[in-house]
mmCIF file of C-alpha atoms in Angstrom:
data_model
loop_
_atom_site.group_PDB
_atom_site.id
_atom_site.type_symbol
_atom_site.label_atom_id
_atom_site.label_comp_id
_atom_site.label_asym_id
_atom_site.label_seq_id
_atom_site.Cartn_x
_atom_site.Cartn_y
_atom_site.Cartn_z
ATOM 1 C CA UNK A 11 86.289 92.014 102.533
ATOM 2 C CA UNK A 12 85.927 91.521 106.301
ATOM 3 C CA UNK A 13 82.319 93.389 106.066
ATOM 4 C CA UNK A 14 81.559 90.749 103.040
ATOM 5 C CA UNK A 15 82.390 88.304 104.866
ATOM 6 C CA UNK A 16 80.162 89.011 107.822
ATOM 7 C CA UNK A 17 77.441 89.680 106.075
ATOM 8 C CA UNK A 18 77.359 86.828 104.295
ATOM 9 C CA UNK A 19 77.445 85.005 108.383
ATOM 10 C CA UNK A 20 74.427 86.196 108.739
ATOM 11 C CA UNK A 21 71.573 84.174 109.927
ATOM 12 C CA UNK A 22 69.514 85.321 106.809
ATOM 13 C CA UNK A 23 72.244 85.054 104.094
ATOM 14 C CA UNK A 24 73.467 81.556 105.222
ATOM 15 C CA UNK A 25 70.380 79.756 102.584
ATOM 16 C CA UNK A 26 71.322 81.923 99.759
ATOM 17 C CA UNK A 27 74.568 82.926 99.679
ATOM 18 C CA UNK A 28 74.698 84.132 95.992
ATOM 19 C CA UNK A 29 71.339 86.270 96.839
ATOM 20 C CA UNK A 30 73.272 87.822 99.659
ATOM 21 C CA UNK A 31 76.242 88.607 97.458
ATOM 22 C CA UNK A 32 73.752 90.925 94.863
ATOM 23 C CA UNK A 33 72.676 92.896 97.378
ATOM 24 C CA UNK A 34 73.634 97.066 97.303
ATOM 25 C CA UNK A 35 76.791 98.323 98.783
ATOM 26 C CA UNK A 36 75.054 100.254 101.486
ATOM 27 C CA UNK A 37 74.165 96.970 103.335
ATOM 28 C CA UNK A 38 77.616 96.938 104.569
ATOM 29 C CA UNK A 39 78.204 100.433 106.010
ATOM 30 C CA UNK A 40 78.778 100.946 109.403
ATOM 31 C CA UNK A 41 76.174 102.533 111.728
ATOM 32 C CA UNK A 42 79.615 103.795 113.461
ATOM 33 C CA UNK A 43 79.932 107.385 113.126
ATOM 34 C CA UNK A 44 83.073 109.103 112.187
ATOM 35 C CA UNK A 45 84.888 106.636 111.237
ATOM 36 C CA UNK A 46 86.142 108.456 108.237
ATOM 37 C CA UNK A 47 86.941 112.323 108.554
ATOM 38 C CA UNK A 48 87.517 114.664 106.689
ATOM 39 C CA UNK A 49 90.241 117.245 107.641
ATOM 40 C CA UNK A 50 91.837 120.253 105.963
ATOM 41 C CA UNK A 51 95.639 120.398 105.549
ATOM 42 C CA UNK A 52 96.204 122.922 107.915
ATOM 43 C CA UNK A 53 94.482 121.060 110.490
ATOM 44 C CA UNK A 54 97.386 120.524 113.503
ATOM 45 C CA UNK A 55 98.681 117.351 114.577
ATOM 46 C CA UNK A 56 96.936 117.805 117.581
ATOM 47 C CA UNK A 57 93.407 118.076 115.989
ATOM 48 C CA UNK A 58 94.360 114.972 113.876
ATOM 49 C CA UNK A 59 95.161 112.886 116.985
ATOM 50 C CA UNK A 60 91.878 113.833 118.522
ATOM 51 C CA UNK A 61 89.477 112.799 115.926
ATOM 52 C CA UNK A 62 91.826 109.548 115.780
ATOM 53 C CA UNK A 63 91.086 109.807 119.632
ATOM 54 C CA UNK A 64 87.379 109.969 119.128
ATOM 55 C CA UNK A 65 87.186 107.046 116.808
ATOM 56 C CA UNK A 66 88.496 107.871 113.249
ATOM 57 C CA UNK A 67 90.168 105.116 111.428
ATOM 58 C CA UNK A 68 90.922 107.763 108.614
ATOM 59 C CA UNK A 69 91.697 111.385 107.383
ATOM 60 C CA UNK A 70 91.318 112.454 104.257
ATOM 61 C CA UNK A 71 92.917 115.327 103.363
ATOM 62 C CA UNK A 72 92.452 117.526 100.097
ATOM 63 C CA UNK A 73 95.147 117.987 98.324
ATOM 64 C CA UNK A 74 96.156 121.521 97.217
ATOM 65 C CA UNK A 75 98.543 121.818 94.322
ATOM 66 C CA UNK A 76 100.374 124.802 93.140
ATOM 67 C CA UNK A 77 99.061 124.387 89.247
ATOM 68 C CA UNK A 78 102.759 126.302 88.012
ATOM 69 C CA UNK A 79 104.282 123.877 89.877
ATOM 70 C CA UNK A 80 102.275 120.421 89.430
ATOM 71 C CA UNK A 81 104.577 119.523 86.428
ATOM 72 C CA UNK A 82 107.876 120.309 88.549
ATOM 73 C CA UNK A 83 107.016 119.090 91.612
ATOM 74 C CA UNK A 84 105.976 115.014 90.748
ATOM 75 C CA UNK A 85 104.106 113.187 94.081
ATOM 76 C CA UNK A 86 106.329 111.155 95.977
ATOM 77 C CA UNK A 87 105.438 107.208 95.311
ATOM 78 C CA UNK A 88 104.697 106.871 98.969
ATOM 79 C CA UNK A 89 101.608 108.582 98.738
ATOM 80 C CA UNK A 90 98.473 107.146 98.285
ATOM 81 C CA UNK A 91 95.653 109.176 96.748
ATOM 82 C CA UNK A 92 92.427 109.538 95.202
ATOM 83 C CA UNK A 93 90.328 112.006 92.632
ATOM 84 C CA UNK A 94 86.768 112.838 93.345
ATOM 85 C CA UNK A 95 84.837 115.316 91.310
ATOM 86 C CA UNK A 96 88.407 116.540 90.074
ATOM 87 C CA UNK A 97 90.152 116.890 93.597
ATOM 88 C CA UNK A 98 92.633 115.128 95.237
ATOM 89 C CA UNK A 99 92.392 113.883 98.106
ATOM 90 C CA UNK A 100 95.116 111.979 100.350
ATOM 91 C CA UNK A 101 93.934 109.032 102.971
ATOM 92 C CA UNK A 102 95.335 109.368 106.343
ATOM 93 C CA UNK A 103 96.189 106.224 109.331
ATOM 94 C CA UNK A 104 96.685 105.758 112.941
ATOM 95 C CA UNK A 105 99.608 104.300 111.035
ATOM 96 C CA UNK A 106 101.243 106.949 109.398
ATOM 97 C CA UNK A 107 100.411 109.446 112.586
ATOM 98 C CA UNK A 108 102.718 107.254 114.453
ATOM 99 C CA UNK A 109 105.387 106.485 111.749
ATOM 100 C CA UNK A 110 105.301 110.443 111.964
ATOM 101 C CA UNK A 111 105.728 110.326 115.593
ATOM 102 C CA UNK A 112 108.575 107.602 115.820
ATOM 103 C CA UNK A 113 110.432 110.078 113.394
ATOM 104 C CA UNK A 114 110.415 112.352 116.039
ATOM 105 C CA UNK A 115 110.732 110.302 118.939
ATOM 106 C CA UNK A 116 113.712 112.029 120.239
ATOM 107 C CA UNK A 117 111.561 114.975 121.453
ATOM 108 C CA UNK A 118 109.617 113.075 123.615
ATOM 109 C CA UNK A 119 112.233 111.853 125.623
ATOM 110 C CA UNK A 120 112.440 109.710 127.956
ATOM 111 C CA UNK A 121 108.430 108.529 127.588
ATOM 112 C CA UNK A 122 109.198 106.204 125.180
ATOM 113 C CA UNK A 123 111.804 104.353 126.908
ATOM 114 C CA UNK A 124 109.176 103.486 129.869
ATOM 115 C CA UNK A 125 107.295 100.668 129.737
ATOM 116 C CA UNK A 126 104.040 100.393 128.416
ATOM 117 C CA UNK A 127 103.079 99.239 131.924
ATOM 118 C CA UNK A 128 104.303 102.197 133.857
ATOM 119 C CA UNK A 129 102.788 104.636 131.024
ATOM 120 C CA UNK A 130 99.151 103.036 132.051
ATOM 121 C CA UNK A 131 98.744 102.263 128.467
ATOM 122 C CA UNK A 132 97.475 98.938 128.502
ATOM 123 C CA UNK A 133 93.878 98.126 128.086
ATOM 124 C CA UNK A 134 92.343 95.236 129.369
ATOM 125 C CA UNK A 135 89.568 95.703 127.123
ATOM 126 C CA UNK A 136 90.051 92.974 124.905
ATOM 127 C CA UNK A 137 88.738 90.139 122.301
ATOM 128 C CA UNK A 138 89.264 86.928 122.922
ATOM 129 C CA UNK A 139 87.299 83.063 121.920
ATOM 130 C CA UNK A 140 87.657 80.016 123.570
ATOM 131 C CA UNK A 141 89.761 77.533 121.022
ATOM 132 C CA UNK A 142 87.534 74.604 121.015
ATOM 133 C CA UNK A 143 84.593 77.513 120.618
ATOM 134 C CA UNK A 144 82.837 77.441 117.416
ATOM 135 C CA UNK A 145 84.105 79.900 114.765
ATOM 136 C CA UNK A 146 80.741 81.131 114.306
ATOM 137 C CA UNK A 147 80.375 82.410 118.044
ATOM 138 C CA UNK A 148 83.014 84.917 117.384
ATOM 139 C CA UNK A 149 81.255 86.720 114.760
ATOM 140 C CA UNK A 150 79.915 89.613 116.504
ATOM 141 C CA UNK A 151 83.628 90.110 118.158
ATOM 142 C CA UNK A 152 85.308 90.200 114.771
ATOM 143 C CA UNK A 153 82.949 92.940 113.501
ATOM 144 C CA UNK A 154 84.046 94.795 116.375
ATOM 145 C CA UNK A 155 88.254 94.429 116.443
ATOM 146 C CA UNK A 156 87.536 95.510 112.486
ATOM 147 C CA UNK A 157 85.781 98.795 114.156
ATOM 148 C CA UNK A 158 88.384 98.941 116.945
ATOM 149 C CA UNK A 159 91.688 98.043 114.274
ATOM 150 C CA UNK A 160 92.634 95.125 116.474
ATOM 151 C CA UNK A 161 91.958 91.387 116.317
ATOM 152 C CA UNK A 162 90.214 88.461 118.737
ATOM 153 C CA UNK A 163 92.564 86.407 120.795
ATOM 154 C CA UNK A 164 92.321 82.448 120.664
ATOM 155 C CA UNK A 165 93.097 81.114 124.254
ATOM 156 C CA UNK A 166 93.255 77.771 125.688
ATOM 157 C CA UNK A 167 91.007 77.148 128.924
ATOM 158 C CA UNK A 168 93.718 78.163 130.820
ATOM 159 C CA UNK A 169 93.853 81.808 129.000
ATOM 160 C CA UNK A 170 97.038 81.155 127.680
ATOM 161 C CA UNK A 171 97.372 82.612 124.116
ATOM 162 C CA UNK A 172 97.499 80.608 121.409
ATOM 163 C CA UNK A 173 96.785 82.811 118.118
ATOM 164 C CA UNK A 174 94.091 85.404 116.867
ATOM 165 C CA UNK A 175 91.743 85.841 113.890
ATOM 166 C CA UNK A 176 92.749 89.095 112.814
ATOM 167 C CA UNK A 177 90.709 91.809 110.248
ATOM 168 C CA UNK A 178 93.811 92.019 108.299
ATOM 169 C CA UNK A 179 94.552 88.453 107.516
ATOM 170 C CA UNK A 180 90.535 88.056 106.744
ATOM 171 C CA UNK A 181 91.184 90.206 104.810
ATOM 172 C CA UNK A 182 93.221 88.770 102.419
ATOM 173 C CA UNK A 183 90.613 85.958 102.323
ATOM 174 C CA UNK A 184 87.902 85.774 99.604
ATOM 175 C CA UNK A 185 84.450 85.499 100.273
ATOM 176 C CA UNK A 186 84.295 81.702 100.483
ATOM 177 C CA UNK A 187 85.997 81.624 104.221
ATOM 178 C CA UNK A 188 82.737 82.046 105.498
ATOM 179 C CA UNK A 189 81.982 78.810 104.614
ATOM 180 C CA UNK A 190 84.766 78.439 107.482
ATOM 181 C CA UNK A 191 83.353 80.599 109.762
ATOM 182 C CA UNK A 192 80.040 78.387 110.429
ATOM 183 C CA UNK A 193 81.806 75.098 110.304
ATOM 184 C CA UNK A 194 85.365 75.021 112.303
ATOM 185 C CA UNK A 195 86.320 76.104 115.425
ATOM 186 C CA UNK A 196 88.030 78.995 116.383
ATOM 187 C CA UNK A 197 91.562 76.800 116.490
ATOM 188 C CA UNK A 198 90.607 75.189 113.398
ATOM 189 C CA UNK A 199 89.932 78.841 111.681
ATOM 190 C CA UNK A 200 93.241 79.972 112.051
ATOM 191 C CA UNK A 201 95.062 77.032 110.672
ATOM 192 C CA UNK A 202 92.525 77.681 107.467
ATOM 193 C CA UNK A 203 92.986 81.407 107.071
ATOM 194 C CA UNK A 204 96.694 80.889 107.899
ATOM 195 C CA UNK A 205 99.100 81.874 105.026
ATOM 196 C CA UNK A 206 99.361 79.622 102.086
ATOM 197 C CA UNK A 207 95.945 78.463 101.968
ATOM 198 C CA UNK A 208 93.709 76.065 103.911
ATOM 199 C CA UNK A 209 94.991 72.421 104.383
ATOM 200 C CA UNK A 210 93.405 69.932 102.624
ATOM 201 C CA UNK A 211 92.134 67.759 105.584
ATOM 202 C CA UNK A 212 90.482 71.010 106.861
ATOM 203 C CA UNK A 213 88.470 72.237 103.866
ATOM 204 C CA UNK A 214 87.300 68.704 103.553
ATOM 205 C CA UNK A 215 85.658 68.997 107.313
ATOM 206 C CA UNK A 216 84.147 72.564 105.788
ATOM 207 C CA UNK A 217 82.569 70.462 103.136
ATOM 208 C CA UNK A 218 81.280 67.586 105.476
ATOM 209 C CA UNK A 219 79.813 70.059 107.974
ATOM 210 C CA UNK A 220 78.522 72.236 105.938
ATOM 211 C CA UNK A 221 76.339 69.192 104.620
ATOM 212 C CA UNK A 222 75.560 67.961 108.059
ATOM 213 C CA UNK A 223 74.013 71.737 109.031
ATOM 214 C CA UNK A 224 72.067 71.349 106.057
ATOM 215 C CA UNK A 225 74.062 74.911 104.660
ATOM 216 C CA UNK A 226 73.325 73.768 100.817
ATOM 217 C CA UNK A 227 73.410 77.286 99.821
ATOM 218 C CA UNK A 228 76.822 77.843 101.434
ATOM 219 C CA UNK A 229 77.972 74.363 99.386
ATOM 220 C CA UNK A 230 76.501 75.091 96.416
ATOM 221 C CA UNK A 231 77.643 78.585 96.391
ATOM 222 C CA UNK A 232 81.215 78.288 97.127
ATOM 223 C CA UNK A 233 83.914 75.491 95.844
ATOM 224 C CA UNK A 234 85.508 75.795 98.948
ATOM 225 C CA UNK A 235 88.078 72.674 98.123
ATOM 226 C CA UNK A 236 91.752 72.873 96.357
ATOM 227 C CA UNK A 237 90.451 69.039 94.888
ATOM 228 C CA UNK A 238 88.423 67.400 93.020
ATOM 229 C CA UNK A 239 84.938 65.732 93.761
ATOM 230 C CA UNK A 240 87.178 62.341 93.848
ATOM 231 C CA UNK A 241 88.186 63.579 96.672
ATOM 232 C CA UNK A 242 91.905 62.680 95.926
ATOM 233 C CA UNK A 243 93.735 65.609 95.977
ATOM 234 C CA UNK A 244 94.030 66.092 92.376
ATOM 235 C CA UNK A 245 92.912 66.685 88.765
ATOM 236 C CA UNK A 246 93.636 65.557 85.817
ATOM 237 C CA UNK A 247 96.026 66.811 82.764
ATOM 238 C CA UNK A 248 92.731 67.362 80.688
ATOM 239 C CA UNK A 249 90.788 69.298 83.406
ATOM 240 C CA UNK A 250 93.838 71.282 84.409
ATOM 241 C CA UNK A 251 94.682 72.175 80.680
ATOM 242 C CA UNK A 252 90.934 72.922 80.071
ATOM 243 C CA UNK A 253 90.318 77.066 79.535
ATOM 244 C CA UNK A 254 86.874 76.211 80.517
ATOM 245 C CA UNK A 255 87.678 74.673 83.496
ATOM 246 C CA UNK A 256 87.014 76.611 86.668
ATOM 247 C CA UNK A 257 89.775 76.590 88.791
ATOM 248 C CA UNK A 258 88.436 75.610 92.680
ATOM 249 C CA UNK A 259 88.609 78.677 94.856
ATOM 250 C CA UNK A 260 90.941 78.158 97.791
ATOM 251 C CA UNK A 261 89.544 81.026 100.170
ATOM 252 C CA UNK A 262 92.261 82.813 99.362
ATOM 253 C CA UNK A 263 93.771 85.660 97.562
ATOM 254 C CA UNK A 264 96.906 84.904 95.450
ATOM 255 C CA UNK A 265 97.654 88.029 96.397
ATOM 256 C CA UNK A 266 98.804 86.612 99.982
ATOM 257 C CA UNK A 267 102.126 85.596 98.309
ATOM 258 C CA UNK A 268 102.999 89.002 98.177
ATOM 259 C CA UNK A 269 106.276 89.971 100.242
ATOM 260 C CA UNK A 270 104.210 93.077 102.016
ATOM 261 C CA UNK A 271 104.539 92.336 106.079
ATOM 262 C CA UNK A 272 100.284 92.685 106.860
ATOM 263 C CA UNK A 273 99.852 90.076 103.633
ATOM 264 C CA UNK A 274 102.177 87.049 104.635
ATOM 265 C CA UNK A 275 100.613 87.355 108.600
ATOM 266 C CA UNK A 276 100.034 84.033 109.639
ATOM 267 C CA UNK A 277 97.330 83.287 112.580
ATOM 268 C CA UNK A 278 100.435 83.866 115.256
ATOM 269 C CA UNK A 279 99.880 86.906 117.321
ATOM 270 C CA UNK A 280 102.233 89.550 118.109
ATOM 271 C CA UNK A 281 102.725 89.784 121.600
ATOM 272 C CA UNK A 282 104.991 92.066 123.933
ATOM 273 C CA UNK A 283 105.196 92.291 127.884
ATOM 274 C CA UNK A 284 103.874 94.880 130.377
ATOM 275 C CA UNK A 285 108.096 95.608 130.917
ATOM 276 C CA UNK A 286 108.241 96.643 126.953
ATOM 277 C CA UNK A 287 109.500 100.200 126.405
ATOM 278 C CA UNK A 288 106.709 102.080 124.356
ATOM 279 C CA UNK A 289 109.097 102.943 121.491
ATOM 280 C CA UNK A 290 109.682 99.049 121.587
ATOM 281 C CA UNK A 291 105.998 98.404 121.059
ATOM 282 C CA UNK A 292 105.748 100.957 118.299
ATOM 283 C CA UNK A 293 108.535 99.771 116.037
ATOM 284 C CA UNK A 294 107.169 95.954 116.395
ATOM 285 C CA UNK A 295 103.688 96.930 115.639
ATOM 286 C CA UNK A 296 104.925 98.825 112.698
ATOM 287 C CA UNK A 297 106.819 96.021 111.433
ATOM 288 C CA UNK A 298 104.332 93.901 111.125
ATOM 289 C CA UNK A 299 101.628 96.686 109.802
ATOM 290 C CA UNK A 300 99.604 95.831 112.519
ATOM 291 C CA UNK A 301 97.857 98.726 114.957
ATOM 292 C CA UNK A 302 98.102 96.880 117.925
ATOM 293 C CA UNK A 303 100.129 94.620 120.094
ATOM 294 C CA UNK A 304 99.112 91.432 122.474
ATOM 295 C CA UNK A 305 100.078 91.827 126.181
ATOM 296 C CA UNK A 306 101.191 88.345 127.512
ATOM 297 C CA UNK A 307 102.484 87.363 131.026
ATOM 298 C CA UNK A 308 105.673 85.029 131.113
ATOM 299 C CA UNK A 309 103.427 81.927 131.196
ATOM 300 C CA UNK A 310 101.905 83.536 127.786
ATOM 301 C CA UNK A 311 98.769 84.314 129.254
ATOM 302 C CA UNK A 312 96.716 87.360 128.526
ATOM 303 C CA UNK A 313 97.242 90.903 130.036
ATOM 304 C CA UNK A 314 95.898 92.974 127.766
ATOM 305 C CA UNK A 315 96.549 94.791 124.508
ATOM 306 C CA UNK A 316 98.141 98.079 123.723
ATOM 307 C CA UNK A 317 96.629 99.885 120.347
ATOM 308 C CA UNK A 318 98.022 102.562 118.434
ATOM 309 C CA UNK A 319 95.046 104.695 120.144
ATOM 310 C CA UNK A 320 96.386 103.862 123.784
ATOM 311 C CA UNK A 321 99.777 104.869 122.112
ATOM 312 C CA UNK A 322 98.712 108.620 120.717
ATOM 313 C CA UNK A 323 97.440 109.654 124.245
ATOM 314 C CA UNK A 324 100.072 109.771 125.716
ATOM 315 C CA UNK A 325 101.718 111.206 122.745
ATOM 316 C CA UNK A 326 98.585 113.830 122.846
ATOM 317 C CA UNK A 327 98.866 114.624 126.436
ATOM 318 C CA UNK A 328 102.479 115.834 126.002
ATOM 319 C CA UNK A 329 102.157 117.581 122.693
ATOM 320 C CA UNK A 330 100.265 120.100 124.405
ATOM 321 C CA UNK A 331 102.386 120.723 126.881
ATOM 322 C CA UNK A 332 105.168 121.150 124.076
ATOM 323 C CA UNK A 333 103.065 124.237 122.388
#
């Protein structure tokens, strides 16, 4: 959804949305190499660390059945899976390696009691937008923290931290946030993308602006309003009752009710301190299904941020000195 919604950003897409939308699949791969590897199950932990190392966001993994025992043996519900041409294959994260990892987290004591500052784990390499910045100027970045798995950082002008525009709660947008995108400021982005649905005051401005920068296509594309074209909030009994009646589209998957931790995110980023223990770090970005955690100072200004790829180095570099 996060590629779709890019896409549809795009300088050339902004007059005719709709066009934009019937174009092939293959417009929105990546020109990224490896992110998606494939690995045999025998492949070590190691190996699977250093692909994930080299810039894999995922393994897949055939999956080899014993057919006497396929009957006996049923597949846990905690895998995840897919058929292709009649094999099985099994989708591997940065997530689950380091689920994996905190299960045995005892071995690698005492790394992950130190602190993610002493480990020389945190990278200053980071994402961030000026609030009062437009949206739109932030498009480029959040095409890359989809790449990287981590999010852009909304700052004041005094770099304190105030939120993020993160992949994963785009991603439980629908394509009409782009609308958004090219009309509201970064601040004003999050409070629309935030969970529960845009506020009403908000996707009105989306509507005005969008007719002041002459984005027709955008307009006419996308009800981006949870009202009518009164303007008061409401509809009526009959139009509400109508089957025929679309209802408006609120940028927003239903689905974001849902109780699951990545789809009730709200715009509020998750932030530790350079004294955090790594195993500290891990279980919080686990918690909230996110593969990275915001590095903030005690005023709340920026440090860094500390990804599960910063994490599985120094898991990596003492591995091998385990075998």
């Amino acid at each position: 959804m996060v590629d779709i919604i890019c896409y549809l950003c795009r300088d050339e897409n902004l007059a005719s949305p709709g066009l934009a939308l019937k174009s092939p699949v293959s417009v929105l791969l990546s020109k990224i190499e490896g992110l998606v590897r494939h690995v045999e199950p025998s492949s070590s932990l190691l190996e699977a660390i250093d692909l994930i190392l080299q810039g894999a966001q995922n393994l897949v993994v055939p999956i080899k059945t014993n057919s006497k025992n396929r009957k006996q043996l049923p597949k846990p519900s905690s895998i995840c899976s897919t058929i292709h041409n009649g094999q099985e294959f099994c989708w591997l994260t940065q997530e689950d390696v380091i689920r994996f990892l905190l299960g045995l987290i005892g071995l690698f004591s005492p790394i992950p009691t130190l602190s993610i500052e002493t480990l020389g784990i945190i990278s200053h390499d980071y994402l961030v937008v000026d609030y009062h910045s437009p949206a739109s100027s932030a498009i480029e970045a959040i095409s890359r923290s989809l790449v990287d798995q981590t999010s852009i950082g909304v700052i004041d002008e005094g770099g304190i931290l105030i939120g993020e525009i993160s992949p994963f709660t785009l991603a439980c947008c629908d394509e009409t946030v782009a609308a958004a995108i090219m009309t509201l400021s970064a601040g004003d982005l999050m409070a629309y993308i935030d969970c529960g649905g845009p506020p009403e005051e908000i996707v009105r401005v989306v509507e005005e602006r969008l007719k002041e920068k002459n984005l027709e296509g955008l307009l006419d594309e996308f009800v981006v309003g949870p009202y009518n074209s009164t303007g008061n909030g409401s509809s009526s009994d009959e139009e509400l009752s109508s089957p025929t009646t679309p209802l408006p589209r609120l940028g927003w998957y239903t689905r974001c009710s849902s109780y699951s931790a990545r789809m009730v995110r709200r715009a509020e980023a998750i932030v530790c301190h350079p004294g955090s223990s790594l195993v500290a770090v891990m279980i919080q970005a686990i918690a909230r299904r996110v593969s990275y955690v915001w590095v903030i100072d005690d005023d709340c200004s920026v440090v860094g941020i500390v990804t599960f790829a910063n994490m599985l180095e120094v898991f990596r570099e003492n591995l091998e000195s385990m075998i």
